[in-house]
Amino acid sequence: MSRDMNSIRYNQNIVNPKSGGGITAMLAITNGTIIDGLGGDPRTAMTLLIEDERITALGRQGEIAIPRGTQVIDAMGGSILPGLIDTHVHFALEYPDVLRGLLTPPSLRLLQTIPRMRATLDAGVTTVRDAGGAPAGLKMAVEQGIIPGPRMQVAISLISQTGGHGDGFYPCCADIGFFGISFTDMPNGVADGIDEVRKAVREILRAGADWIKLATTGGVLSTSDAPTSSQLTVEEIATAVYEAAAQEKRCMAHAQGTQGIKNALQAGVASIEHGVYLTNELIDMMLSQGTYLVPTLIAPISVVQFSQAHPDLLPPMMATKAVGVIEAHKKSFRMAVEAGVKIAMGTDSGVGLHGENGKELQLMAE
């Protein structure tokens, strides 16, 4: 435990390997500062008793009887709070290094997700929505206790029009897939027209997706578009929303530019990812429809930092696009917060480093 909320660490000593990664039968955490996540003031000098992975008692130090044989961890005044949720990560990515991706076999790329998931747990994040790149098997491996990781919901693939944000075409070598990821159980999401979108949604759901992700605008890291460009028609997006709803699933939209955000909202998506160029009209639509905004404020900042540290690994136009969206991004987020739009924290981890999820909360608080 740490006194700094932004440095909360997952305590390995709690885990019992024989139980598939679960918590030991009886655990007491003493001398902690409880933040219950319900809006109340932090409570100091608290003891938490956990039995079979469930909290069974909570009270002031000395008020809780600790049974003999219980594992005891002294939090040393550190914060104890519910696990955090990051609604936008990419475990199969770590920085936009296309060349490294091309030289990495799919089997190695999958194994590389293990320390990234561990780092995410260490950051206090216990549930994530992987927004593209992670196959359903990764989620299953966590559920079965094969590898440690947060609870996962997965989008698997990104549905994109030809030449859109999710089209992996590069002039050097045609199609390299979604940022170089080519797992065999990851359907190709490039689709044009209602029928192709319908089939893509069905294939991605068949592969085990919990969410359908659509690129309704260009982006910072795509090579042939601008963040403001509109992609997919309202009819195409609405088809995806309908097909997902038919299987009791929802859609999320990578949407940065104004028109692409509007198209996604008109079609009925559940969440807007990034939302760089919001307007009062779009905010009113989000309020009336109950749409969530997942701002990912740290994403373009991470791209700029990466380009400065590794100027030879990132095309200059990507860094230029990242610099160009930062201030508008912050302004749109403030507008949404002040208007009362529902906000969910998402980092776009994979564009930046994994395990630094708390930095997004810092940016949101600023």
Short mmCIF file of C-alpha atoms in Angstrom, two decimals:
data_model
loop_
_atom_site.label_atom_id
_atom_site.label_comp_id
_atom_site.label_asym_id
_atom_site.label_seq_id
_atom_site.Cartn_x
_atom_site.Cartn_y
_atom_site.Cartn_z
CA MET A 1 0.00 0.00 0.00
CA SER A 2 1.12 3.54 -0.56
CA ARG A 3 0.31 6.89 0.96
CA ASP A 4 0.02 8.29 -2.56
CA MET A 5 -3.21 7.34 -4.36
CA ASN A 6 -1.42 7.61 -7.70
CA SER A 7 1.09 4.99 -6.59
CA ILE A 8 -1.28 2.35 -5.24
CA ARG A 9 0.27 -1.05 -5.69
CA TYR A 10 -1.29 -4.49 -5.88
CA ASN A 11 0.20 -6.50 -2.99
CA GLN A 12 1.54 -9.83 -4.26
CA ASN A 13 1.54 -11.26 -0.75
CA ILE A 14 -2.26 -11.38 -0.82
CA VAL A 15 -2.31 -13.85 -3.68
CA ASN A 16 -2.41 -17.58 -3.04
CA PRO A 17 -1.03 -19.41 -6.12
CA LYS A 18 -2.90 -22.58 -5.19
CA SER A 19 -6.23 -20.82 -5.48
CA GLY A 20 -5.71 -19.75 -9.09
CA GLY A 21 -4.70 -16.22 -8.17
CA GLY A 22 -7.45 -15.50 -5.68
CA ILE A 23 -7.11 -14.05 -2.20
CA THR A 24 -6.08 -16.33 0.66
CA ALA A 25 -8.88 -17.73 2.85
CA MET A 26 -8.62 -15.04 5.57
CA LEU A 27 -6.88 -11.69 5.31
CA ALA A 28 -6.86 -8.58 7.50
CA ILE A 29 -5.57 -5.21 6.30
CA THR A 30 -4.95 -2.92 9.26
CA ASN A 31 -4.06 0.74 9.75
CA GLY A 32 -5.53 1.76 6.42
CA THR A 33 -7.27 4.86 5.10
CA ILE A 34 -10.57 3.76 3.59
CA ILE A 35 -11.91 5.53 0.50
CA ASP A 36 -15.19 3.78 -0.24
CA GLY A 37 -15.82 5.33 -3.65
CA LEU A 38 -19.24 6.59 -2.61
CA GLY A 39 -18.21 10.19 -2.07
CA GLY A 40 -17.66 10.11 1.68
CA ASP A 41 -14.62 11.48 3.48
CA PRO A 42 -11.59 9.17 3.85
CA ARG A 43 -11.62 7.20 7.11
CA THR A 44 -8.28 6.66 8.82
CA ALA A 45 -7.00 3.90 11.14
CA MET A 46 -9.38 1.32 9.67
CA THR A 47 -9.23 -2.46 9.58
CA LEU A 48 -10.61 -4.51 6.72
CA LEU A 49 -11.32 -8.24 7.06
CA ILE A 50 -11.53 -10.35 3.89
CA GLU A 51 -12.71 -13.97 3.79
CA ASP A 52 -12.84 -16.06 0.62
CA GLU A 53 -12.41 -12.97 -1.57
CA ARG A 54 -15.24 -11.05 0.11
CA ILE A 55 -15.08 -8.18 2.59
CA THR A 56 -16.73 -9.46 5.75
CA ALA A 57 -15.93 -6.70 8.25
CA LEU A 58 -14.85 -3.07 8.27
CA GLY A 59 -14.26 -0.90 11.30
CA ARG A 60 -11.93 1.21 13.38
CA GLN A 61 -8.71 -0.39 14.46
CA GLY A 62 -9.37 -2.41 17.60
CA GLU A 63 -13.08 -2.80 16.85
CA ILE A 64 -12.61 -5.77 14.51
CA ALA A 65 -11.71 -9.16 15.98
CA ILE A 66 -9.03 -10.78 13.82
CA PRO A 67 -9.30 -14.60 13.94
CA ARG A 68 -6.21 -16.62 14.75
CA GLY A 69 -4.28 -17.69 11.65
CA THR A 70 -5.37 -14.70 9.61
CA GLN A 71 -2.76 -13.15 7.32
CA VAL A 72 -2.29 -9.54 8.44
CA ILE A 73 -0.99 -6.71 6.28
CA ASP A 74 -0.19 -3.32 7.82
CA ALA A 75 -1.24 -0.65 5.33
CA MET A 76 0.86 1.92 7.24
CA GLY A 77 -1.80 4.57 6.75
CA GLY A 78 -2.01 3.99 3.01
CA SER A 79 -5.17 4.23 0.97
CA ILE A 80 -7.52 1.28 0.57
CA LEU A 81 -10.16 1.76 -2.09
CA PRO A 82 -12.21 -0.26 -4.57
CA GLY A 83 -10.32 -1.45 -7.63
CA LEU A 84 -10.19 1.16 -10.37
CA ILE A 85 -11.73 0.67 -13.81
CA ASP A 86 -9.93 1.68 -17.00
CA THR A 87 -12.39 1.64 -19.88
CA HIS A 88 -9.87 2.06 -22.70
CA VAL A 89 -6.65 0.03 -22.86
CA HIS A 90 -4.74 -1.88 -25.54
CA PHE A 91 -2.82 -4.71 -23.88
CA ALA A 92 -1.44 -5.96 -27.21
CA LEU A 93 0.23 -2.58 -27.85
CA GLU A 94 3.00 -0.61 -26.17
CA TYR A 95 3.87 2.62 -27.95
CA PRO A 96 3.20 3.07 -31.68
CA ASP A 97 6.39 1.39 -32.91
CA VAL A 98 5.29 -0.09 -36.24
CA LEU A 99 8.69 -1.56 -37.16
CA ARG A 100 8.97 -3.42 -33.87
CA GLY A 101 5.44 -4.70 -34.40
CA LEU A 102 6.32 -6.05 -37.84
CA LEU A 103 9.27 -7.95 -36.36
CA THR A 104 7.28 -9.46 -33.49
CA PRO A 105 5.65 -12.90 -34.00
CA PRO A 106 2.01 -13.07 -32.86
CA SER A 107 2.88 -15.65 -30.19
CA LEU A 108 5.46 -13.31 -28.64
CA ARG A 109 3.13 -10.34 -28.89
CA LEU A 110 0.52 -12.28 -26.92
CA LEU A 111 3.04 -13.20 -24.21
CA GLN A 112 4.14 -9.57 -23.99
CA THR A 113 0.70 -8.72 -22.63
CA ILE A 114 1.44 -10.57 -19.36
CA PRO A 115 3.74 -7.95 -17.74
CA ARG A 116 1.47 -5.19 -19.05
CA MET A 117 -1.53 -6.70 -17.31
CA ARG A 118 0.53 -7.13 -14.16
CA ALA A 119 1.58 -3.48 -14.30
CA THR A 120 -2.07 -2.51 -14.65
CA LEU A 121 -2.98 -4.52 -11.57
CA ASP A 122 -0.07 -2.91 -9.73
CA ALA A 123 -1.58 0.47 -10.58
CA GLY A 124 -4.76 -0.48 -8.70
CA VAL A 125 -6.81 -1.19 -11.83
CA THR A 126 -8.83 -4.38 -11.44
CA THR A 127 -11.21 -4.09 -14.40
CA VAL A 128 -10.51 -2.96 -17.96
CA ARG A 129 -12.15 -2.68 -21.34
CA ASP A 130 -9.59 -3.58 -23.98
CA ALA A 131 -10.47 -1.37 -26.93
CA GLY A 132 -8.78 -3.40 -29.63
CA GLY A 133 -5.99 -5.88 -30.17
CA ALA A 134 -6.61 -8.40 -27.38
CA PRO A 135 -8.30 -11.65 -28.44
CA ALA A 136 -10.94 -13.28 -26.27
CA GLY A 137 -8.46 -15.98 -25.26
CA LEU A 138 -6.52 -13.44 -23.23
CA LYS A 139 -9.62 -12.64 -21.20
CA MET A 140 -10.27 -16.37 -20.75
CA ALA A 141 -6.71 -16.95 -19.51
CA VAL A 142 -7.26 -14.37 -16.77
CA GLU A 143 -10.66 -15.82 -15.86
CA GLN A 144 -9.16 -19.31 -15.56
CA GLY A 145 -6.29 -18.10 -13.37
CA ILE A 146 -3.64 -19.01 -15.93
CA ILE A 147 -2.15 -15.51 -15.90
CA PRO A 148 -2.68 -12.60 -13.49
CA GLY A 149 -4.63 -9.69 -14.84
CA PRO A 150 -7.61 -7.44 -14.31
CA ARG A 151 -11.14 -8.50 -15.20
CA MET A 152 -11.54 -7.85 -18.90
CA GLN A 153 -14.12 -6.87 -21.46
CA VAL A 154 -12.75 -6.99 -25.00
CA ALA A 155 -13.59 -5.35 -28.31
CA ILE A 156 -11.03 -7.51 -30.18
CA SER A 157 -11.09 -5.68 -33.54
CA LEU A 158 -11.83 -2.16 -34.72
CA ILE A 159 -14.44 -1.73 -37.45
CA SER A 160 -13.15 0.83 -39.91
CA GLN A 161 -13.84 1.90 -43.46
CA THR A 162 -11.19 1.32 -46.11
CA GLY A 163 -8.51 3.94 -45.56
CA GLY A 164 -9.90 4.71 -42.12
CA HIS A 165 -8.35 4.82 -38.68
CA GLY A 166 -8.42 1.05 -38.27
CA ASP A 167 -7.19 0.17 -41.77
CA GLY A 168 -3.72 -1.30 -41.39
CA PHE A 169 -2.58 -0.33 -44.88
CA TYR A 170 0.97 1.00 -45.16
CA PRO A 171 2.58 2.07 -48.45
CA CYS A 172 5.52 -0.24 -47.81
CA CYS A 173 3.70 -3.52 -47.64
CA ALA A 174 -0.05 -3.22 -48.02
CA ASP A 175 -2.10 -4.46 -45.03
CA ILE A 176 -0.30 -5.12 -41.74
CA GLY A 177 -3.50 -5.39 -39.68
CA PHE A 178 -4.56 -3.34 -36.67
CA PHE A 179 -1.27 -1.62 -35.76
CA GLY A 180 0.60 -4.74 -36.83
CA ILE A 181 -1.46 -7.16 -34.75
CA SER A 182 -2.42 -10.34 -36.59
CA PHE A 183 -3.82 -12.93 -34.19
CA THR A 184 -5.68 -15.66 -36.08
CA ASP A 185 -8.74 -15.29 -33.82
CA MET A 186 -8.96 -11.54 -34.47
CA PRO A 187 -11.32 -10.84 -37.41
CA ASN A 188 -10.46 -8.15 -39.94
CA GLY A 189 -12.61 -5.13 -39.15
CA VAL A 190 -12.23 -3.19 -42.41
CA ALA A 191 -15.73 -2.88 -43.85
CA ASP A 192 -17.52 -0.71 -46.41
CA GLY A 193 -21.28 -0.52 -46.72
CA ILE A 194 -24.07 -1.85 -44.56
CA ASP A 195 -23.67 -5.51 -45.52
CA GLU A 196 -19.93 -5.61 -44.83
CA VAL A 197 -20.38 -3.83 -41.51
CA ARG A 198 -23.11 -6.29 -40.52
CA LYS A 199 -20.87 -9.24 -41.33
CA ALA A 200 -17.89 -7.70 -39.52
CA VAL A 201 -19.96 -7.18 -36.36
CA ARG A 202 -21.19 -10.76 -36.46
CA GLU A 203 -17.68 -12.13 -36.98
CA ILE A 204 -16.25 -10.07 -34.13
CA LEU A 205 -19.06 -11.13 -31.79
CA ARG A 206 -18.51 -14.73 -32.86
CA ALA A 207 -14.87 -14.32 -31.84
CA GLY A 208 -16.00 -13.47 -28.30
CA ALA A 209 -16.20 -9.68 -28.20
CA ASP A 210 -18.01 -7.94 -25.35
CA TRP A 211 -18.08 -4.61 -27.20
CA ILE A 212 -18.09 -3.52 -30.82
CA LYS A 213 -15.69 -0.69 -31.53
CA LEU A 214 -16.12 1.56 -34.55
CA ALA A 215 -13.81 4.21 -35.98
CA THR A 216 -16.12 7.07 -36.92
CA THR A 217 -13.28 9.56 -37.41
CA GLY A 218 -9.63 9.59 -38.28
CA GLY A 219 -7.00 9.63 -35.58
CA VAL A 220 -3.56 10.70 -34.49
CA LEU A 221 -1.83 7.38 -35.20
CA SER A 222 -3.43 6.52 -38.53
CA THR A 223 -1.39 7.33 -41.62
CA SER A 224 -3.92 8.54 -44.17
CA ASP A 225 -6.45 10.68 -42.33
CA ALA A 226 -6.92 13.55 -39.91
CA PRO A 227 -8.59 13.42 -36.48
CA THR A 228 -11.30 15.72 -37.84
CA SER A 229 -12.20 13.50 -40.81
CA SER A 230 -15.56 11.72 -40.70
CA GLN A 231 -15.57 7.96 -41.27
CA LEU A 232 -18.40 5.45 -41.70
CA THR A 233 -21.89 6.71 -42.52
CA VAL A 234 -24.67 7.05 -39.99
CA GLU A 235 -26.35 4.06 -41.65
CA GLU A 236 -23.23 1.92 -41.33
CA ILE A 237 -22.79 2.85 -37.67
CA ALA A 238 -26.50 2.27 -36.97
CA THR A 239 -26.22 -1.18 -38.55
CA ALA A 240 -23.42 -2.03 -36.15
CA VAL A 241 -25.43 -0.72 -33.19
CA TYR A 242 -28.43 -2.82 -34.26
CA GLU A 243 -26.40 -6.00 -34.75
CA ALA A 244 -24.61 -5.56 -31.43
CA ALA A 245 -27.88 -4.92 -29.60
CA ALA A 246 -29.36 -8.06 -31.14
CA GLN A 247 -26.67 -9.98 -29.24
CA GLU A 248 -27.12 -7.83 -26.11
CA LYS A 249 -23.88 -5.96 -26.73
CA ARG A 250 -23.11 -2.26 -27.15
CA CYS A 251 -20.93 -0.10 -29.37
CA MET A 252 -18.12 2.29 -28.56
CA ALA A 253 -16.87 4.83 -31.08
CA HIS A 254 -13.36 6.10 -31.66
CA ALA A 255 -14.58 9.61 -32.40
CA GLN A 256 -12.42 12.73 -32.36
CA GLY A 257 -13.82 15.10 -35.00
CA THR A 258 -17.16 16.90 -34.64
CA GLN A 259 -19.05 15.32 -37.55
CA GLY A 260 -17.88 11.80 -36.75
CA ILE A 261 -18.95 12.23 -33.13
CA LYS A 262 -22.36 13.46 -34.28
CA ASN A 263 -22.78 10.51 -36.65
CA ALA A 264 -21.94 8.08 -33.84
CA LEU A 265 -24.42 9.74 -31.48
CA GLN A 266 -27.17 9.76 -34.10
CA ALA A 267 -26.61 6.04 -34.60
CA GLY A 268 -26.87 5.34 -30.85
CA VAL A 269 -23.42 4.30 -29.63
CA ALA A 270 -22.98 3.88 -25.88
CA SER A 271 -19.66 5.69 -25.50
CA ILE A 272 -17.56 8.26 -27.30
CA GLU A 273 -13.83 7.57 -27.07
CA HIS A 274 -11.58 10.66 -27.06
CA GLY A 275 -14.20 13.28 -28.03
CA VAL A 276 -11.57 15.85 -28.99
CA TYR A 277 -13.77 18.35 -30.83
CA LEU A 278 -17.04 18.53 -28.89
CA THR A 279 -19.65 21.26 -29.35
CA ASN A 280 -22.60 22.35 -27.25
CA GLU A 281 -24.90 20.50 -29.67
CA LEU A 282 -22.97 17.26 -29.23
CA ILE A 283 -22.92 17.64 -25.47
CA ASP A 284 -26.69 18.14 -25.46
CA MET A 285 -27.06 14.94 -27.49
CA MET A 286 -24.86 13.04 -25.06
CA LEU A 287 -26.86 14.31 -22.11
CA SER A 288 -30.21 13.38 -23.64
CA GLN A 289 -29.01 9.92 -24.67
CA GLY A 290 -26.97 9.13 -21.56
CA THR A 291 -23.84 8.59 -23.65
CA TYR A 292 -20.53 8.24 -21.84
CA LEU A 293 -17.38 10.17 -22.71
CA VAL A 294 -14.07 8.37 -22.31
CA PRO A 295 -11.63 11.26 -22.81
CA THR A 296 -8.19 9.55 -22.74
CA LEU A 297 -6.48 12.89 -22.14
CA ILE A 298 -3.11 11.24 -21.68
CA ALA A 299 -3.07 9.62 -25.14
CA PRO A 300 -1.89 12.53 -27.33
CA ILE A 301 0.50 13.65 -24.60
CA SER A 302 2.03 10.16 -24.62
CA VAL A 303 2.47 10.32 -28.39
CA VAL A 304 4.31 13.64 -28.12
CA GLN A 305 6.55 12.32 -25.34
CA PHE A 306 7.32 9.17 -27.34
CA SER A 307 8.16 11.16 -30.46
CA GLN A 308 10.54 13.37 -28.48
CA ALA A 309 12.28 10.38 -26.91
CA HIS A 310 12.35 8.31 -30.12
CA PRO A 311 12.16 10.69 -33.09
CA ASP A 312 13.16 7.99 -35.58
CA LEU A 313 10.39 5.59 -34.59
CA LEU A 314 7.32 7.75 -35.17
CA PRO A 315 6.33 9.46 -38.43
CA PRO A 316 6.55 13.24 -37.87
CA MET A 317 2.97 13.79 -39.04
CA MET A 318 1.70 11.67 -36.13
CA ALA A 319 3.51 13.83 -33.60
CA THR A 320 2.22 16.93 -35.38
CA LYS A 321 -1.36 15.66 -35.15
CA ALA A 322 -0.91 14.85 -31.46
CA VAL A 323 0.33 18.35 -30.67
CA GLY A 324 -2.58 19.80 -32.62
CA VAL A 325 -5.32 18.11 -30.60
CA ILE A 326 -4.11 18.53 -27.01
CA GLU A 327 -5.64 21.91 -26.18
CA ALA A 328 -8.95 21.23 -27.96
CA HIS A 329 -9.08 17.90 -26.13
CA LYS A 330 -8.76 19.59 -22.74
CA LYS A 331 -11.34 22.23 -23.65
CA SER A 332 -13.89 19.64 -24.76
CA PHE A 333 -13.39 17.62 -21.60
CA ARG A 334 -13.99 20.67 -19.41
CA MET A 335 -17.15 21.50 -21.38
CA ALA A 336 -18.45 17.96 -20.92
CA VAL A 337 -17.72 17.89 -17.19
CA GLU A 338 -19.33 21.28 -16.58
CA ALA A 339 -22.43 20.20 -18.49
CA GLY A 340 -22.79 16.97 -16.52
CA VAL A 341 -21.93 14.44 -19.23
CA LYS A 342 -21.23 10.96 -17.86
CA ILE A 343 -17.47 10.41 -17.76
CA ALA A 344 -15.55 7.13 -17.60
CA MET A 345 -11.80 6.98 -17.07
CA GLY A 346 -9.79 5.53 -19.94
CA THR A 347 -6.08 5.86 -20.65
CA ASP A 348 -5.58 4.40 -24.14
CA SER A 349 -2.69 2.51 -22.53
CA GLY A 350 -0.64 0.94 -25.28
CA VAL A 351 -0.38 4.29 -26.98
CA GLY A 352 1.61 5.13 -23.85
CA LEU A 353 3.03 2.94 -21.11
CA HIS A 354 0.91 0.44 -19.23
CA GLY A 355 0.67 0.80 -15.47
CA GLU A 356 0.52 4.60 -15.48
CA ASN A 357 -3.27 4.72 -15.30
CA GLY A 358 -3.26 7.16 -12.41
CA LYS A 359 -1.83 9.87 -14.65
CA GLU A 360 -5.14 10.07 -16.50
CA LEU A 361 -6.91 10.76 -13.21
CA GLN A 362 -4.42 13.53 -12.50
CA LEU A 363 -5.11 15.13 -15.88
CA MET A 364 -8.85 14.84 -15.36
CA ALA A 365 -8.57 16.47 -11.93
CA GLU A 366 -6.58 19.38 -13.34
#
